PDB file of C-alpha atoms in Angstrom:
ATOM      1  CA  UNK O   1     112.100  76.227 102.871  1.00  0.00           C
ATOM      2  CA  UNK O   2     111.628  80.006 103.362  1.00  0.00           C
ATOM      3  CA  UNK O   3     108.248  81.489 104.867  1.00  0.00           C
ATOM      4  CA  UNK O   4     106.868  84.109 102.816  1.00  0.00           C
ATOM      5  CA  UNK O   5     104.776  86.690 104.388  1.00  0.00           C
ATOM      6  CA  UNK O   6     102.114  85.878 102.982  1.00  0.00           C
ATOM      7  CA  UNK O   7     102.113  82.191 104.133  1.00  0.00           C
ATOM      8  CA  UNK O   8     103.120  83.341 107.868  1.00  0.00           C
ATOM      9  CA  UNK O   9     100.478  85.457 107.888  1.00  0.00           C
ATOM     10  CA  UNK O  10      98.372  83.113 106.558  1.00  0.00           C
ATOM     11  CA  UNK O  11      99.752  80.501 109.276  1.00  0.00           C
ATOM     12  CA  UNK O  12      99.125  82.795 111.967  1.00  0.00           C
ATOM     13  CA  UNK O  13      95.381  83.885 110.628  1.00  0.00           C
ATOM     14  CA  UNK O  14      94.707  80.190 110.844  1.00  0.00           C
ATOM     15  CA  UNK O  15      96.556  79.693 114.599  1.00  0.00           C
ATOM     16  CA  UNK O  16      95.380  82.729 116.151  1.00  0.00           C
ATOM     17  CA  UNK O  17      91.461  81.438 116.536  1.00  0.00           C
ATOM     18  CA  UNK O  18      92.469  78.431 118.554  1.00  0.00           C
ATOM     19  CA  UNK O  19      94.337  80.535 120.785  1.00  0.00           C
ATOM     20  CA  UNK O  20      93.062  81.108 124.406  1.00  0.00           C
ATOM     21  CA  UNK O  21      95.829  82.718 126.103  1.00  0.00           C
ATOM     22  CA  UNK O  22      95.619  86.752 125.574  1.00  0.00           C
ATOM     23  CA  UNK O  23      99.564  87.017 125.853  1.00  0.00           C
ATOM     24  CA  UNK O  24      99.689  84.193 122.832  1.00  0.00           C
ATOM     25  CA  UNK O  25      96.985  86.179 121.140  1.00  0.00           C
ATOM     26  CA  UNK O  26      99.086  89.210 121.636  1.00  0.00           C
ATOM     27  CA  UNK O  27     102.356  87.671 120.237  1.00  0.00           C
ATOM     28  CA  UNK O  28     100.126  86.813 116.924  1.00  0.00           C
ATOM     29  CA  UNK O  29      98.972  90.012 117.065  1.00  0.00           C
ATOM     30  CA  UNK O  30     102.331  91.636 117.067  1.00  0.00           C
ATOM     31  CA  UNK O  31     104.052  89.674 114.656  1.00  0.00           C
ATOM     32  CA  UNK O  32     101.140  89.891 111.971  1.00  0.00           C
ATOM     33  CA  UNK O  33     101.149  93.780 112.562  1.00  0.00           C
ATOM     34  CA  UNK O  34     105.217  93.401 111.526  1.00  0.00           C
ATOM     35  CA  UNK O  35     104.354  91.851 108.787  1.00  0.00           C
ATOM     36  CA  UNK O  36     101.900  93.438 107.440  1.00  0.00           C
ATOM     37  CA  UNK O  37     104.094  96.990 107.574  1.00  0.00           C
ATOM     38  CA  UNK O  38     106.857  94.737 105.901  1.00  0.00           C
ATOM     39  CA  UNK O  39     104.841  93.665 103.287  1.00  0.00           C
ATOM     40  CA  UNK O  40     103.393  97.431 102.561  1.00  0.00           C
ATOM     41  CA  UNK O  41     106.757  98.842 102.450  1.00  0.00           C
ATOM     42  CA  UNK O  42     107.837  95.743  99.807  1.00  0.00           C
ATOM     43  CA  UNK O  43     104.494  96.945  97.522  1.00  0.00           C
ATOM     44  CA  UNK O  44     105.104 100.474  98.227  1.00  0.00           C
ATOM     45  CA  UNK O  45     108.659 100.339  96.759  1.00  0.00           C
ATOM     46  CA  UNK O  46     107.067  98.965  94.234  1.00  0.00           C
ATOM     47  CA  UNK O  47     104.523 101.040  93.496  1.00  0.00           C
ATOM     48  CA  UNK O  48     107.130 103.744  93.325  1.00  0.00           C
ATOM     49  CA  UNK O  49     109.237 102.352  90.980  1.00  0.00           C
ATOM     50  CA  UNK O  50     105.675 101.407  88.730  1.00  0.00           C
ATOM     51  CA  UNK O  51     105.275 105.246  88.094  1.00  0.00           C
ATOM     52  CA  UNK O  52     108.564 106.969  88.649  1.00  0.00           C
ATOM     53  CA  UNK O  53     108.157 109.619  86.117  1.00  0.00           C
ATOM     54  CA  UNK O  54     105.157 110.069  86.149  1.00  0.00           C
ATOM     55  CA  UNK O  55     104.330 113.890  85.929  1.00  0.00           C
ATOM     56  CA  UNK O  56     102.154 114.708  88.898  1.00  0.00           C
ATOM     57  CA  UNK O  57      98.806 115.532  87.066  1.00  0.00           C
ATOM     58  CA  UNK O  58      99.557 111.879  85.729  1.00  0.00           C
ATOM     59  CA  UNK O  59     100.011 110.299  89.066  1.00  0.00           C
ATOM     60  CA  UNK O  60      97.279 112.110  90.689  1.00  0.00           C
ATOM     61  CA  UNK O  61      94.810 110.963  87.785  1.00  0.00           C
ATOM     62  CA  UNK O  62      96.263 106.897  88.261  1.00  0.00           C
ATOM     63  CA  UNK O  63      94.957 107.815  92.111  1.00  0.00           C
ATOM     64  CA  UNK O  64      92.242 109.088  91.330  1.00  0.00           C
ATOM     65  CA  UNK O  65      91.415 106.533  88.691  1.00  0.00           C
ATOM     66  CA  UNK O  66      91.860 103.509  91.793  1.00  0.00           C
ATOM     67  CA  UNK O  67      88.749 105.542  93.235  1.00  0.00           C
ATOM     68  CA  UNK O  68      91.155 107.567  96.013  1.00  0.00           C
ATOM     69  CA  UNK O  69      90.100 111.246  96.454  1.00  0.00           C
ATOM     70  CA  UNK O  70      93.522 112.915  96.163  1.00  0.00           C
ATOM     71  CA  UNK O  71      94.701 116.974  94.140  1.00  0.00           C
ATOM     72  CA  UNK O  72      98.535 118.271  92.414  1.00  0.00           C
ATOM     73  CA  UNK O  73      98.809 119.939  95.539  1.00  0.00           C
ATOM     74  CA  UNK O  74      99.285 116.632  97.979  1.00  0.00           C
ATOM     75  CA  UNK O  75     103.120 115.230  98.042  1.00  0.00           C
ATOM     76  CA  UNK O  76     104.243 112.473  95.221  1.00  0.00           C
ATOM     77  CA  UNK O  77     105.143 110.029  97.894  1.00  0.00           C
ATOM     78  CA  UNK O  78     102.035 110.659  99.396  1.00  0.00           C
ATOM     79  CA  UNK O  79     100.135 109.971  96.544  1.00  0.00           C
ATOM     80  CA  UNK O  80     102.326 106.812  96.115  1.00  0.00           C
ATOM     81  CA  UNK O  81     101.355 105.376  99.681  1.00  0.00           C
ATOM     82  CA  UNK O  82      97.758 105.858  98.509  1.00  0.00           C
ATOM     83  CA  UNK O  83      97.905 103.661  95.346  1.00  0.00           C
ATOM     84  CA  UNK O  84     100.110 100.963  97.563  1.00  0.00           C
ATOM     85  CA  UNK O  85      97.709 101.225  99.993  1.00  0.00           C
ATOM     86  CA  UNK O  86      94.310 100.739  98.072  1.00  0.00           C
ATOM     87  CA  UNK O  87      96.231  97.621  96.175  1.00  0.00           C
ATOM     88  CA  UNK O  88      97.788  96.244  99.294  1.00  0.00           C
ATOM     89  CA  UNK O  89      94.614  96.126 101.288  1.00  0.00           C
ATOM     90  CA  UNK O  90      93.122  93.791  98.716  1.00  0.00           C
ATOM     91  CA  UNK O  91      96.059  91.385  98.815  1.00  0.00           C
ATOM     92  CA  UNK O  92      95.914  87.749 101.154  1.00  0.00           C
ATOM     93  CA  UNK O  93      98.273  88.763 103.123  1.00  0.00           C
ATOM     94  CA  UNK O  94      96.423  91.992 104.203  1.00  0.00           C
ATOM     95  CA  UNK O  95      93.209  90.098 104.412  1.00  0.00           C
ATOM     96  CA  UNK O  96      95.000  87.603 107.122  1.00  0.00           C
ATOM     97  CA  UNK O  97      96.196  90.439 109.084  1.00  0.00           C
ATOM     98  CA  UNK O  98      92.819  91.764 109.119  1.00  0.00           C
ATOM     99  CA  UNK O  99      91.151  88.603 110.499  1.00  0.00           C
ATOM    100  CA  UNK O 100      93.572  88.390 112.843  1.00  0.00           C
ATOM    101  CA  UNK O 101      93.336  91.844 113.757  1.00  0.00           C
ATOM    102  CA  UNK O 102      89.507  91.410 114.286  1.00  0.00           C
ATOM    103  CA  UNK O 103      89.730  88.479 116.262  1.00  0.00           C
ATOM    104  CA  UNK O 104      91.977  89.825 118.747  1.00  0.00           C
ATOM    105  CA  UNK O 105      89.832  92.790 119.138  1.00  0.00           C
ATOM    106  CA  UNK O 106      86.987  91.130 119.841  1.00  0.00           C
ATOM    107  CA  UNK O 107      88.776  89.513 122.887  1.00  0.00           C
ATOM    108  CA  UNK O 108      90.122  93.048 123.557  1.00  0.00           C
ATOM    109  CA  UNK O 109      93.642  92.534 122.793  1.00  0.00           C
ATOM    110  CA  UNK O 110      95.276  95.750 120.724  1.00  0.00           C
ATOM    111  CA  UNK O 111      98.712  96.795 120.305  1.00  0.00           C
ATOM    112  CA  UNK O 112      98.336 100.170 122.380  1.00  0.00           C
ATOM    113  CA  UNK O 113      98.762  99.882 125.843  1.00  0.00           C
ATOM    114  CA  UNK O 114      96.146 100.543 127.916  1.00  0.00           C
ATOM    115  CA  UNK O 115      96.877 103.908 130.494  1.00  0.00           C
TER     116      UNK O 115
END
């Protein structure tokens, strides 16, 4: 049976809690954080394909219509990466990696390296 990425982040929302260890904690961390960017670039592709040819006044009025603040002026595949963005926040699997994002920073685990 094949994971989705969903249900492994999902898995490791659920995992990461029990946790103790910082390193383990860290692996969960780093994995989700994978995921997660997989996952955007899946809906981004798609989200690209959703309004190929559009005309830009078009796409910038579908952005600004999801309630992002966005003008002609600003790149198409920017304005792409917005609209995947505000619908893949809202999506489980970017709600797991959140929780498991917050957990690990409240035991002060992050993926940049402290100097």
């Amino acid at each position: 049976m094949m994971t989705t990425t969903t249900q492994r982040l999902l898995d490791l929302a659920a995992a990461a809690p029990a946790s103790h260890d910082e390193d383990m904690v860290l692996l969960f961390l780093t994995e989700a954080n994978e995921l997660f960017q997989q996952g955007f670039e899946v809906l981004r592709g798609a989200m690209a394909d959703r309004v190929a040819g559009m005309s830009p006044e078009a796409l910038v009025a579908t952005v600004n219509a999801a309630g992002l603040p966005c003008d002609v002026s600003q790149d198409g595949s920017e304005l792409v990466s917005l609209l995947a963005l505000a619908e893949w926040q809202m999506t489980p699997a970017a709600l797991a990696y959140s929780e498991i994002a917050e957990d690990a920073a409240r035991r002060g685990v992050c993926l940049i390296p402290e100097v």
